[in-house]
PDB file of C-alpha atoms in Angstrom:
ATOM      1  CA  UNK L   1      -4.165 -14.900  17.509  1.00 43.00           C
ATOM      2  CA  UNK L   2      -1.982 -14.301  20.502  1.00 44.00           C
ATOM      3  CA  UNK L   3      -3.692 -12.719  23.496  1.00 61.00           C
ATOM      4  CA  UNK L   4      -1.777  -9.451  23.207  1.00 80.00           C
ATOM      5  CA  UNK L   5      -1.181  -9.380  19.475  1.00 89.00           C
ATOM      6  CA  UNK L   6       0.202 -11.067  16.400  1.00 93.00           C
ATOM      7  CA  UNK L   7       3.845 -11.904  15.874  1.00 92.00           C
ATOM      8  CA  UNK L   8       5.519 -10.984  12.608  1.00 92.00           C
ATOM      9  CA  UNK L   9       5.010 -14.437  11.058  1.00 94.00           C
ATOM     10  CA  UNK L  10       1.255 -14.156  11.594  1.00 94.00           C
ATOM     11  CA  UNK L  11       1.271 -10.625  10.193  1.00 95.00           C
ATOM     12  CA  UNK L  12       3.126 -11.840   7.086  1.00 96.00           C
ATOM     13  CA  UNK L  13       0.405 -14.448   6.474  1.00 96.00           C
ATOM     14  CA  UNK L  14      -2.426 -11.958   7.017  1.00 95.00           C
ATOM     15  CA  UNK L  15      -1.000  -9.097   4.963  1.00 95.00           C
ATOM     16  CA  UNK L  16       1.072 -10.771   2.263  1.00 95.00           C
ATOM     17  CA  UNK L  17       3.930  -8.395   3.063  1.00 96.00           C
ATOM     18  CA  UNK L  18       7.434  -9.691   3.569  1.00 96.00           C
ATOM     19  CA  UNK L  19       9.018  -9.621   7.042  1.00 95.00           C
ATOM     20  CA  UNK L  20      11.574  -7.167   5.692  1.00 96.00           C
ATOM     21  CA  UNK L  21       8.874  -4.770   4.478  1.00 95.00           C
ATOM     22  CA  UNK L  22       7.075  -4.976   7.825  1.00 95.00           C
ATOM     23  CA  UNK L  23      10.321  -4.284   9.668  1.00 93.00           C
ATOM     24  CA  UNK L  24      11.127  -1.415   7.292  1.00 94.00           C
ATOM     25  CA  UNK L  25       7.716   0.126   7.976  1.00 94.00           C
ATOM     26  CA  UNK L  26       8.419  -0.183  11.707  1.00 93.00           C
ATOM     27  CA  UNK L  27      11.887   1.339  11.309  1.00 93.00           C
ATOM     28  CA  UNK L  28      10.358   4.205   9.313  1.00 93.00           C
ATOM     29  CA  UNK L  29       7.720   4.577  12.048  1.00 92.00           C
ATOM     30  CA  UNK L  30       4.829   3.994   9.639  1.00 94.00           C
ATOM     31  CA  UNK L  31       3.472   1.015  11.579  1.00 94.00           C
ATOM     32  CA  UNK L  32       5.196   0.256  14.847  1.00 91.00           C
ATOM     33  CA  UNK L  33       4.298  -2.915  16.773  1.00 91.00           C
ATOM     34  CA  UNK L  34       1.858  -2.000  19.535  1.00 90.00           C
ATOM     35  CA  UNK L  35       3.270  -4.407  22.098  1.00 84.00           C
ATOM     36  CA  UNK L  36       6.914  -5.146  22.878  1.00 82.00           C
ATOM     37  CA  UNK L  37       7.575  -8.096  25.192  1.00 80.00           C
ATOM     38  CA  UNK L  38      11.236  -8.829  25.838  1.00 80.00           C
ATOM     39  CA  UNK L  39      12.474  -9.534  22.300  1.00 81.00           C
ATOM     40  CA  UNK L  40       9.032 -10.090  20.749  1.00 85.00           C
ATOM     41  CA  UNK L  41       7.191  -7.385  18.912  1.00 87.00           C
ATOM     42  CA  UNK L  42       3.467  -7.952  18.567  1.00 93.00           C
ATOM     43  CA  UNK L  43       1.065  -6.253  16.186  1.00 95.00           C
ATOM     44  CA  UNK L  44      -2.506  -5.323  17.066  1.00 93.00           C
ATOM     45  CA  UNK L  45      -5.501  -5.711  14.764  1.00 93.00           C
ATOM     46  CA  UNK L  46      -5.249  -1.955  14.091  1.00 92.00           C
ATOM     47  CA  UNK L  47      -1.555  -2.330  13.199  1.00 94.00           C
ATOM     48  CA  UNK L  48      -2.451  -5.072  10.709  1.00 96.00           C
ATOM     49  CA  UNK L  49      -5.182  -2.869   9.207  1.00 95.00           C
ATOM     50  CA  UNK L  50      -2.625  -0.080   8.688  1.00 95.00           C
ATOM     51  CA  UNK L  51      -0.236  -2.560   7.041  1.00 97.00           C
ATOM     52  CA  UNK L  52      -3.055  -3.680   4.718  1.00 96.00           C
ATOM     53  CA  UNK L  53      -3.659  -0.050   3.803  1.00 95.00           C
ATOM     54  CA  UNK L  54       0.031   0.495   3.052  1.00 96.00           C
ATOM     55  CA  UNK L  55       0.061  -2.617   0.876  1.00 95.00           C
ATOM     56  CA  UNK L  56      -2.905  -1.319  -1.123  1.00 94.00           C
ATOM     57  CA  UNK L  57      -1.521   2.185  -1.633  1.00 93.00           C
ATOM     58  CA  UNK L  58       2.067   1.209  -2.390  1.00 91.00           C
ATOM     59  CA  UNK L  59       1.389   0.510  -6.108  1.00 92.00           C
ATOM     60  CA  UNK L  60      -0.232   3.930  -6.433  1.00 94.00           C
ATOM     61  CA  UNK L  61       3.135   5.530  -5.771  1.00 92.00           C
ATOM     62  CA  UNK L  62       2.558   7.428  -2.555  1.00 94.00           C
ATOM     63  CA  UNK L  63       5.795   8.656  -1.020  1.00 93.00           C
ATOM     64  CA  UNK L  64       6.742   7.720   2.533  1.00 92.00           C
ATOM     65  CA  UNK L  65       5.774  11.199   3.628  1.00 93.00           C
ATOM     66  CA  UNK L  66       2.362  10.898   1.965  1.00 95.00           C
ATOM     67  CA  UNK L  67       1.815   7.467   3.519  1.00 95.00           C
ATOM     68  CA  UNK L  68       2.706   8.830   6.940  1.00 94.00           C
ATOM     69  CA  UNK L  69       0.406  11.836   6.505  1.00 95.00           C
ATOM     70  CA  UNK L  70      -2.462   9.596   5.404  1.00 96.00           C
ATOM     71  CA  UNK L  71      -2.006   7.222   8.343  1.00 94.00           C
ATOM     72  CA  UNK L  72      -1.876  10.107  10.820  1.00 93.00           C
ATOM     73  CA  UNK L  73      -4.953  11.735   9.286  1.00 95.00           C
ATOM     74  CA  UNK L  74      -6.913   8.487   9.460  1.00 93.00           C
ATOM     75  CA  UNK L  75      -5.809   7.929  13.039  1.00 90.00           C
ATOM     76  CA  UNK L  76      -6.646  11.439  14.235  1.00 92.00           C
ATOM     77  CA  UNK L  77      -9.919  12.138  12.413  1.00 92.00           C
ATOM     78  CA  UNK L  78     -12.045  10.081  14.817  1.00 86.00           C
ATOM     79  CA  UNK L  79     -10.398  11.427  17.956  1.00 88.00           C
ATOM     80  CA  UNK L  80     -13.050  13.406  19.874  1.00 86.00           C
ATOM     81  CA  UNK L  81     -10.387  15.837  21.111  1.00 89.00           C
ATOM     82  CA  UNK L  82      -9.802  17.169  17.582  1.00 85.00           C
ATOM     83  CA  UNK L  83     -13.432  17.733  16.621  1.00 86.00           C
ATOM     84  CA  UNK L  84     -12.646  21.300  15.547  1.00 89.00           C
ATOM     85  CA  UNK L  85     -10.069  19.961  13.044  1.00 92.00           C
ATOM     86  CA  UNK L  86     -12.406  17.468  11.362  1.00 92.00           C
ATOM     87  CA  UNK L  87     -13.259  19.705   8.385  1.00 94.00           C
ATOM     88  CA  UNK L  88      -9.537  20.176   7.660  1.00 94.00           C
ATOM     89  CA  UNK L  89      -8.830  16.456   8.163  1.00 95.00           C
ATOM     90  CA  UNK L  90     -11.701  15.530   5.861  1.00 96.00           C
ATOM     91  CA  UNK L  91     -10.257  17.869   3.211  1.00 96.00           C
ATOM     92  CA  UNK L  92      -6.917  16.073   3.609  1.00 96.00           C
ATOM     93  CA  UNK L  93      -8.592  12.692   3.097  1.00 97.00           C
ATOM     94  CA  UNK L  94     -10.401  14.006   0.019  1.00 97.00           C
ATOM     95  CA  UNK L  95      -7.074  15.249  -1.341  1.00 97.00           C
ATOM     96  CA  UNK L  96      -5.533  11.803  -0.837  1.00 97.00           C
ATOM     97  CA  UNK L  97      -8.545  10.265  -2.548  1.00 97.00           C
ATOM     98  CA  UNK L  98      -8.187  12.629  -5.516  1.00 97.00           C
ATOM     99  CA  UNK L  99      -4.475  11.850  -5.849  1.00 96.00           C
ATOM    100  CA  UNK L 100      -5.197   8.112  -5.605  1.00 97.00           C
ATOM    101  CA  UNK L 101      -7.871   8.347  -8.326  1.00 97.00           C
ATOM    102  CA  UNK L 102      -5.551  10.311 -10.606  1.00 97.00           C
ATOM    103  CA  UNK L 103      -2.669   7.886 -10.111  1.00 96.00           C
ATOM    104  CA  UNK L 104      -4.975   4.880 -10.523  1.00 96.00           C
ATOM    105  CA  UNK L 105      -6.194   6.281 -13.847  1.00 97.00           C
ATOM    106  CA  UNK L 106      -2.586   6.751 -14.945  1.00 96.00           C
ATOM    107  CA  UNK L 107      -1.776   3.160 -13.959  1.00 96.00           C
ATOM    108  CA  UNK L 108      -4.816   1.944 -15.895  1.00 97.00           C
ATOM    109  CA  UNK L 109      -3.538   3.768 -18.988  1.00 97.00           C
ATOM    110  CA  UNK L 110      -0.097   2.221 -18.562  1.00 97.00           C
ATOM    111  CA  UNK L 111      -1.653  -1.215 -18.136  1.00 97.00           C
ATOM    112  CA  UNK L 112      -3.677  -0.731 -21.323  1.00 98.00           C
ATOM    113  CA  UNK L 113      -0.500   0.219 -23.211  1.00 98.00           C
ATOM    114  CA  UNK L 114       1.268  -2.846 -21.813  1.00 98.00           C
ATOM    115  CA  UNK L 115      -1.622  -5.059 -22.937  1.00 98.00           C
ATOM    116  CA  UNK L 116      -1.500  -3.535 -26.421  1.00 98.00           C
ATOM    117  CA  UNK L 117       2.234  -4.171 -26.586  1.00 98.00           C
ATOM    118  CA  UNK L 118       1.750  -7.774 -25.437  1.00 98.00           C
ATOM    119  CA  UNK L 119      -0.953  -8.301 -28.074  1.00 98.00           C
ATOM    120  CA  UNK L 120       1.313  -6.831 -30.763  1.00 98.00           C
ATOM    121  CA  UNK L 121       4.153  -9.129 -29.676  1.00 98.00           C
ATOM    122  CA  UNK L 122       1.803 -12.140 -29.707  1.00 98.00           C
ATOM    123  CA  UNK L 123       0.795 -11.257 -33.271  1.00 97.00           C
ATOM    124  CA  UNK L 124       4.410 -10.771 -34.370  1.00 97.00           C
ATOM    125  CA  UNK L 125       5.511 -14.078 -32.848  1.00 97.00           C
ATOM    126  CA  UNK L 126       2.574 -15.871 -34.457  1.00 96.00           C
ATOM    127  CA  UNK L 127       3.495 -14.325 -37.832  1.00 96.00           C
ATOM    128  CA  UNK L 128       7.137 -15.376 -37.445  1.00 96.00           C
ATOM    129  CA  UNK L 129       6.132 -18.927 -36.515  1.00 95.00           C
ATOM    130  CA  UNK L 130       3.851 -19.123 -39.511  1.00 94.00           C
ATOM    131  CA  UNK L 131       6.671 -17.883 -41.772  1.00 92.00           C
ATOM    132  CA  UNK L 132       9.000 -20.574 -40.359  1.00 92.00           C
ATOM    133  CA  UNK L 133       6.431 -23.312 -40.888  1.00 91.00           C
ATOM    134  CA  UNK L 134       5.903 -22.276 -44.518  1.00 90.00           C
ATOM    135  CA  UNK L 135       9.606 -22.544 -45.362  1.00 80.00           C
TER     136      UNK L 135
END
């Protein structure tokens, strides 16, 4: 790890995201490199953690706006200056959790249907092969 942060190649290895996706997230201001030195942009450990979070929630179908709201909520909730807002911020996190659970359940249903389709296709192909062998 570089003294001041990780370059994009190191972030790619750690997160499994493509350089393009990481740059897109920076352009969209979801995760901006913490350190800029001349032409190098370096990512902190916290930046990498946010990128990991985005990678995990992307399949759930959160919009860019929802991703941004979640990141901001997570960033602000532990700030001692906003203690009075913690109940509201916790409600926001619970709402994101509820949405994630709902969407995860929907994805699980879709996966089950895909598995059933694959099994039906396996059976049909096996039947066709058997028919060909008998001729």
